[in-house]
Amino acid sequence: MVTRAETDHLIFGGADVVELAERYGTPLYITDERSIRTNFRNYKTAFQSVDHAIYFAVKANGNLAILRILAAEGAGADVFSGGELHLVRSAGIPLHKVLFNGNSKSEEELKEAVELKVQVSVDSLDELRTLSEVAGEVGKEAEIAIRVNPDVSPNVNPKIATGLRTSKFGIPYSEILATYEEAAKLPGIAIKGIHCHIGSQILDVGVYREATEKMMGLVKGLYDRGIELEFVDLGGGLGISYQKEKERAPTPKDLAEAILPVFKTTTKSQGITPKLIVEPGRSIVGPASILVSKINAVKKAFKHFVAIDAGFNLLIRPVMYDAYHEVVVANKLEAPASELYTVVGPICESGDIIAKDRMLPEVKRGDLVAILDVGAYGFSMSSQYNGRPRCAELLVCDGAVDVIRSRERVEDLIRNQVIPERLR
Ligand SMILES: *Cc1c(COP(=O)(O)O)cnc(C)c1O
């Protein structure tokens, strides 16, 4: 992020954000292609000393252009629904590099995965048995990993901790070996790997070491029982620095340094060579996007409110997770921060707060704010609540601009709705 001194405008991905807002309207998501490529390549470099694959978690950002960039960089994908599988197919991510996750997959989803030879991360014994039946019906083997609940506790918001004993995901650590033994006996099931994912926005990589130790203990137990694996998938979850002054986010290199010694020790002592898979979402796309929004009103009430045209319809993280996002005034970037503002959205809910008590330059109606680090769980969690069509998305690369999602119109709000004949 740099500024251009003469105009005091925010420059992002080489483009003047104020000009983009004038040309394409607001609210507006803007993604910097270079940032995505750099973030992805940092993973490749960090894990280059082992046979590995990087599966992007599509739920973080399902935009086809962004998936296409990642496909070109060599990414595989972690998908959580038939819909996300459709997205990665449309973007050209090879199906042999996709893992179908989820704690509640429908029979149709399982069938599609087996038909397409997409590997499935099995979340329960119930699902394992269903999958065996589905494989029989389809006449192909179901390639599986089992999702382990490793019972580790990352220090993150409970809504995004997924490896706790009490979490809905995975099969309890203590039941894993028995589940694999059952899987080995079931017809139509081909064991390929083992999988865990312990949470999201993790800032302390120590918990990865703990999870890896548990997972490699299981791997050893499986080989001792004659069950061999092609891959060990340790999930995603690496955090990013939303609050620049307070949080130092670990890098993919820090992650690799936590995981690899444990991984290598076990594979060496067992004389085995499974592929290591990691599934980053947020740390690839999170820092790569901003959300640009126009100020509709400034009001001095109990607080000094700045009302913008983007709310939790377009960015739910502050409301859902109490998440912090940095906010800058895109057309007054260098002006002194002299006022204490609370930035709120246009949604008819008093909880629709984007940023609480922030020092910003003095603003007026028509000024533009940019909300930073919104590339993960931003647009992908958006809605049409309050009759608000979703906004447009741009991709910028060294100043070049492409529209990668057009702005919805009010017609899109009623697209699938039907007024019954008798009510006409
Ligand atoms: C969400 C998810 C990820 C990605 O998590 P991030 O925090 O975005 O890196 C990876 N694997 C699985 C199974 C997930 O559900």
XYZ file of C-alpha atoms and ligand atoms in Angstrom:
439
model
C 0.000 0.000 0.000
C 1.476 3.322 -1.073
C 0.171 6.836 -1.548
C 0.623 9.273 -4.336
C 1.713 12.491 -2.698
C 0.068 15.012 -5.083
C -3.399 13.576 -4.706
C -3.336 12.063 -1.223
C -5.185 9.073 -2.693
C -4.797 5.458 -1.682
C -2.988 3.477 -4.377
C -3.695 -0.264 -4.337
C -2.209 -2.773 -6.746
C -0.836 0.172 -8.707
C -4.298 1.724 -9.199
C -5.773 4.927 -7.775
C -8.593 3.734 -5.543
C -10.487 7.036 -5.735
C -10.521 6.868 -9.533
C -11.706 3.247 -9.407
C -14.546 4.192 -7.060
C -15.605 7.017 -9.394
C -15.500 4.749 -12.413
C -17.043 1.565 -10.979
C -19.129 2.913 -8.098
C -19.226 1.828 -4.464
C -19.254 -0.344 -2.500
C -16.431 -2.096 -4.307
C -14.160 -5.025 -3.508
C -10.685 -4.659 -5.041
C -8.153 -7.495 -5.107
C -4.444 -7.185 -5.862
C -3.287 -10.095 -8.026
C 0.388 -9.662 -7.116
C -0.395 -10.054 -3.437
C -2.170 -13.378 -4.011
C 0.667 -14.739 -6.106
C 3.272 -13.637 -3.560
C 1.358 -15.124 -0.636
C 0.942 -18.418 -2.469
C 4.597 -18.560 -3.535
C 5.680 -17.991 0.058
C 3.994 -21.294 0.909
C 5.690 -23.079 -1.981
C 9.085 -21.832 -0.852
C 8.445 -22.625 2.807
C 7.555 -26.270 2.123
C 9.919 -26.953 -0.795
C 12.103 -29.345 1.222
C 9.329 -31.983 1.230
C 6.944 -33.479 -1.324
C 3.941 -31.235 -0.720
C 0.765 -29.716 -2.129
C -1.065 -26.520 -1.232
C -4.849 -26.810 -1.282
C -6.546 -23.407 -1.206
C -9.627 -23.315 1.052
C -12.281 -22.121 -1.362
C -14.693 -20.930 1.303
C -12.327 -18.035 2.043
C -12.828 -16.635 -1.452
C -14.677 -18.358 -4.274
C -14.192 -15.796 -7.013
C -13.385 -17.619 -10.264
C -10.678 -15.197 -11.386
C -8.905 -15.590 -8.052
C -9.223 -19.384 -8.204
C -7.845 -19.217 -11.729
C -4.757 -17.328 -10.537
C -4.235 -19.948 -7.848
C -4.749 -22.785 -10.335
C -2.003 -21.261 -12.490
C 0.274 -21.122 -9.440
C -0.287 -24.864 -8.944
C -2.828 -24.827 -6.151
C -5.201 -27.626 -5.318
C -8.384 -26.943 -3.387
C -10.228 -27.750 -0.206
C -13.970 -27.664 -0.935
C -16.832 -27.947 1.500
C -19.849 -28.402 -0.760
C -20.965 -29.449 -4.211
C -21.160 -25.738 -4.982
C -17.519 -25.138 -4.103
C -16.600 -28.201 -6.153
C -18.404 -26.578 -9.065
C -16.398 -23.384 -8.512
C -13.032 -25.163 -8.620
C -14.042 -27.158 -11.697
C -15.097 -23.946 -13.404
C -11.754 -22.373 -12.519
C -9.749 -25.319 -13.846
C -8.219 -26.665 -10.641
C -7.392 -30.322 -11.392
C -9.751 -32.691 -9.581
C -6.943 -34.969 -8.436
C -5.795 -32.018 -6.306
C -9.132 -31.496 -4.540
C -10.226 -32.688 -1.110
C -13.965 -32.702 -0.407
C -14.469 -31.775 3.236
C -17.541 -31.325 5.348
C -19.389 -32.660 8.347
C -22.750 -32.926 6.581
C -22.411 -34.004 2.989
C -25.499 -35.040 1.069
C -25.745 -38.337 -0.783
C -25.672 -36.383 -4.058
C -22.426 -34.704 -3.013
C -20.818 -38.014 -2.060
C -21.968 -39.545 -5.328
C -20.523 -36.701 -7.361
C -17.203 -36.922 -5.517
C -16.926 -40.675 -6.180
C -17.928 -40.302 -9.812
C -15.323 -37.583 -10.359
C -12.666 -39.415 -8.312
C -12.437 -36.470 -5.924
C -10.938 -37.514 -2.603
C -13.253 -37.239 0.380
C -12.358 -36.303 3.930
C -14.678 -38.495 5.967
C -16.133 -36.803 9.024
C -17.994 -39.680 10.735
C -18.415 -43.446 10.801
C -21.916 -42.877 9.470
C -20.499 -41.095 6.441
C -17.835 -43.778 5.940
C -20.496 -46.483 5.682
C -22.665 -44.373 3.389
C -19.665 -43.741 1.171
C -18.996 -47.467 0.907
C -22.587 -47.971 -0.308
C -22.317 -45.053 -2.720
C -19.094 -46.503 -4.140
C -20.955 -49.761 -4.762
C -23.773 -47.969 -6.575
C -21.456 -45.819 -8.678
C -19.099 -48.723 -9.403
C -15.941 -46.802 -8.505
C -13.746 -46.724 -5.435
C -14.164 -43.893 -2.966
C -10.749 -42.410 -2.150
C -10.703 -41.171 1.400
C -8.901 -39.502 4.236
C -10.343 -39.409 7.725
C -10.829 -36.067 9.440
C -9.216 -36.273 12.849
C -10.376 -34.169 15.746
C -6.949 -33.845 17.358
C -8.230 -32.197 20.544
C -5.906 -29.215 20.466
C -6.834 -25.738 21.501
C -5.645 -22.780 19.430
C -6.117 -19.482 21.192
C -8.681 -18.054 18.739
C -12.342 -16.998 18.691
C -14.358 -20.161 19.629
C -16.417 -19.784 16.439
C -13.309 -20.544 14.382
C -11.600 -23.157 16.591
C -12.279 -26.451 14.822
C -9.966 -28.925 16.546
C -11.381 -28.713 20.063
C -12.685 -31.882 21.627
C -16.172 -30.322 21.618
C -16.044 -29.149 17.986
C -18.506 -30.598 15.477
C -15.709 -31.531 13.080
C -13.976 -34.848 12.703
C -13.733 -38.126 14.514
C -12.318 -38.116 18.054
C -8.589 -38.708 18.221
C -9.033 -41.831 20.372
C -11.290 -43.526 17.781
C -9.169 -42.878 14.703
C -7.193 -46.131 14.511
C -10.351 -48.227 14.938
C -12.109 -46.182 12.249
C -9.265 -46.801 9.789
C -9.401 -50.515 10.574
C -13.095 -50.496 9.718
C -12.424 -48.444 6.572
C -9.804 -50.986 5.460
C -12.451 -53.735 5.586
C -15.287 -51.849 3.888
C -15.899 -52.562 0.193
C -15.329 -49.698 -2.214
C -13.181 -47.674 0.186
C -9.585 -46.812 -0.748
C -7.600 -45.249 2.087
C -5.406 -42.426 0.799
C -4.682 -40.061 3.629
C -5.319 -38.519 6.998
C -6.603 -35.020 7.641
C -7.066 -32.407 10.331
C -7.755 -28.692 10.490
C -7.483 -27.092 13.881
C -8.903 -23.614 13.443
C -8.530 -20.257 11.796
C -6.707 -16.951 12.378
C -4.059 -18.826 14.394
C -1.244 -16.497 15.446
C 0.780 -18.909 17.576
C 2.275 -21.698 15.463
C 3.099 -23.768 18.576
C -0.328 -25.361 18.337
C 0.560 -26.707 14.877
C 3.507 -28.525 16.341
C 1.204 -30.100 18.914
C -1.330 -31.119 16.249
C 1.411 -32.473 13.977
C 2.815 -34.577 16.809
C -0.613 -36.087 17.397
C -1.194 -36.671 13.696
C 2.206 -38.270 13.136
C 1.570 -40.507 16.153
C -1.553 -41.719 14.354
C 0.345 -42.146 11.094
C 2.846 -44.377 12.873
C -0.013 -46.358 14.447
C -1.560 -46.870 11.002
C 1.663 -48.103 9.391
C 2.151 -50.457 12.343
C -1.243 -51.912 11.405
C -0.284 -52.223 7.750
C -2.335 -49.211 6.634
C -0.325 -46.991 4.280
C -1.046 -43.396 3.367
C -0.365 -41.285 0.304
C -0.822 -37.981 2.128
C -0.957 -36.265 5.481
C -3.108 -33.125 5.366
C -2.587 -30.744 8.266
C -5.246 -28.203 7.283
C -5.064 -24.430 7.151
C -5.658 -21.684 9.653
C -2.573 -19.486 9.611
C -3.550 -16.028 10.847
C -2.882 -12.645 9.297
C -2.108 -9.297 10.875
C -5.404 -7.393 10.940
C -4.223 -5.023 13.640
C -0.837 -4.009 12.285
C 0.478 -2.445 15.465
C -0.639 -5.208 17.822
C -0.452 -8.481 15.918
C 2.544 -9.994 14.228
C 1.257 -12.734 11.987
C 3.376 -15.851 11.536
C 4.601 -16.475 7.998
C 4.339 -19.715 5.998
C 8.025 -20.155 6.867
C 7.189 -20.006 10.586
C 4.454 -22.571 9.967
C 6.836 -24.852 8.079
C 9.390 -24.560 10.860
C 6.765 -25.702 13.369
C 5.464 -28.599 11.278
C 8.372 -29.949 9.259
C 10.755 -31.179 11.983
C 7.990 -33.347 13.461
C 6.816 -34.505 10.044
C 10.322 -35.366 8.886
C 11.272 -37.187 12.090
C 8.354 -39.608 11.785
C 8.598 -40.155 8.038
C 12.340 -40.802 8.340
C 12.116 -43.195 11.276
C 9.267 -45.096 9.579
C 10.945 -44.982 6.184
C 7.771 -43.645 4.560
C 7.120 -40.859 2.062
C 3.591 -39.491 2.279
C 2.922 -36.137 0.647
C 2.360 -33.248 3.034
C -0.702 -31.124 2.290
C -1.561 -27.752 3.813
C -4.834 -25.915 3.219
C -4.396 -22.180 3.652
C -7.302 -19.871 2.927
C -7.106 -16.604 4.817
C -3.324 -16.198 4.652
C -3.384 -16.383 0.828
C -6.264 -14.042 0.043
C -6.987 -12.078 3.235
C -4.417 -9.292 2.833
C -4.989 -9.098 -0.934
C -8.310 -7.232 -0.964
C -9.844 -3.978 0.224
C -13.488 -2.921 0.399
C -14.067 0.645 -0.751
C -17.154 2.370 0.576
C -18.595 5.877 0.309
C -19.620 7.991 3.272
C -23.339 8.764 3.152
C -23.592 10.742 6.381
C -21.555 11.993 9.326
C -23.443 12.401 12.590
C -22.501 13.597 16.043
C -24.757 11.717 18.470
C -23.746 9.666 21.495
C -20.817 8.773 19.312
C -19.379 10.444 16.259
C -20.765 8.176 13.559
C -19.577 7.801 10.000
C -22.257 5.990 7.978
C -20.908 4.234 4.901
C -22.574 2.283 2.094
C -21.109 -1.135 3.063
C -22.267 -2.999 6.153
C -22.412 -6.553 7.383
C -24.195 -7.464 4.177
C -20.769 -7.184 2.534
C -18.383 -7.760 5.443
C -19.783 -9.771 8.317
C -16.536 -10.416 10.178
C -16.703 -7.483 12.616
C -20.228 -8.504 13.665
C -19.774 -12.267 13.582
C -16.317 -12.595 15.152
C -15.731 -9.178 16.748
C -13.037 -8.911 14.112
C -10.870 -5.848 13.691
C -10.247 -4.383 10.249
C -8.111 -1.349 9.662
C -9.932 1.538 7.990
C -8.329 4.385 6.040
C -9.802 7.407 4.272
C -8.932 6.646 0.665
C -9.099 10.260 -0.581
C -7.346 11.811 2.461
C -4.709 9.245 3.139
C -2.088 11.532 4.605
C -4.388 13.945 6.441
C -3.813 13.973 10.215
C -6.047 11.597 12.201
C -7.861 14.156 14.322
C -11.314 12.718 15.011
C -12.578 9.698 16.932
C -15.174 8.002 14.729
C -17.287 4.870 14.782
C -17.777 3.599 11.255
C -21.189 1.991 10.698
C -22.942 0.364 7.745
C -26.354 1.013 6.170
C -28.092 -2.074 7.576
C -31.152 -1.721 9.804
C -29.478 -3.282 12.844
C -27.678 -1.390 15.581
C -25.002 -4.096 15.533
C -23.979 -3.091 12.021
C -20.653 -1.634 13.106
C -17.588 -1.959 10.893
C -15.017 -0.163 13.067
C -15.406 1.171 16.600
C -13.661 4.258 17.994
C -11.039 4.906 15.347
C -8.911 7.990 14.938
C -9.337 9.133 11.344
C -8.900 12.366 9.418
C -11.956 14.617 9.570
C -14.411 13.324 6.950
C -17.554 14.498 5.201
C -20.286 13.034 3.027
C -18.843 11.740 -0.217
C -15.422 10.833 1.169
C -14.247 7.270 0.620
C -13.113 4.776 3.194
C -11.158 1.626 2.432
C -11.506 -1.333 4.782
C -8.321 -3.393 4.645
C -7.564 -7.130 4.625
C -11.026 -8.242 3.521
C -10.021 -10.851 0.920
C -10.887 -13.826 3.126
C -14.393 -14.472 4.434
C -15.412 -11.085 3.047
C -17.344 -11.290 -0.203
C -17.732 -15.054 0.230
C -19.895 -14.456 3.314
C -21.914 -11.599 1.813
C -25.681 -11.510 1.580
C -28.527 -9.491 0.069
C -29.963 -8.633 3.484
C -32.025 -5.465 3.641
C -32.633 -5.542 -0.091
C -29.048 -4.751 -1.000
C -27.667 -6.251 -4.207
C -24.113 -7.530 -3.758
C -21.351 -5.199 -4.961
C -18.860 -5.481 -7.803
C -15.357 -6.937 -7.531
C -12.258 -5.707 -9.353
C -8.901 -7.336 -9.901
C -5.917 -4.997 -10.163
C -2.425 -5.915 -11.290
C 0.335 -3.303 -11.639
C -2.296 -0.663 -12.352
C -4.303 -2.723 -14.872
C -7.935 -3.217 -13.895
C -10.471 -5.960 -14.627
C -14.019 -6.436 -13.406
C -14.181 -9.944 -11.927
C -17.750 -9.751 -10.694
C -20.357 -7.342 -11.919
C -22.537 -5.444 -9.497
C -25.854 -7.139 -8.804
C -28.993 -5.197 -9.647
C -32.340 -5.031 -7.858
C -33.642 -7.607 -10.349
C -31.239 -10.066 -8.726
C -33.121 -9.674 -5.446
C -36.259 -11.210 -6.938
C -34.675 -13.565 -9.451
C -35.851 -16.847 -7.920
C -38.957 -15.610 -6.193
C -42.416 -16.628 -7.314
C -45.765 -15.018 -6.511
C -48.325 -17.846 -6.678
C -50.992 -17.422 -9.340
C -53.766 -17.166 -6.724
C -52.089 -14.094 -5.176
C -51.785 -12.163 -8.397
C -11.658 -23.216 6.513
C -10.771 -24.347 6.297
C -9.443 -24.139 5.895
C -8.828 -22.777 5.724
O -8.752 -22.041 6.903
P -8.011 -20.627 6.906
O -8.125 -20.177 8.306
O -8.756 -19.740 5.983
O -6.609 -20.848 6.463
C -8.667 -25.248 5.643
N -9.155 -26.505 5.789
C -10.424 -26.730 6.179
C -10.903 -28.111 6.305
C -11.271 -25.665 6.449
O -12.518 -25.908 6.840
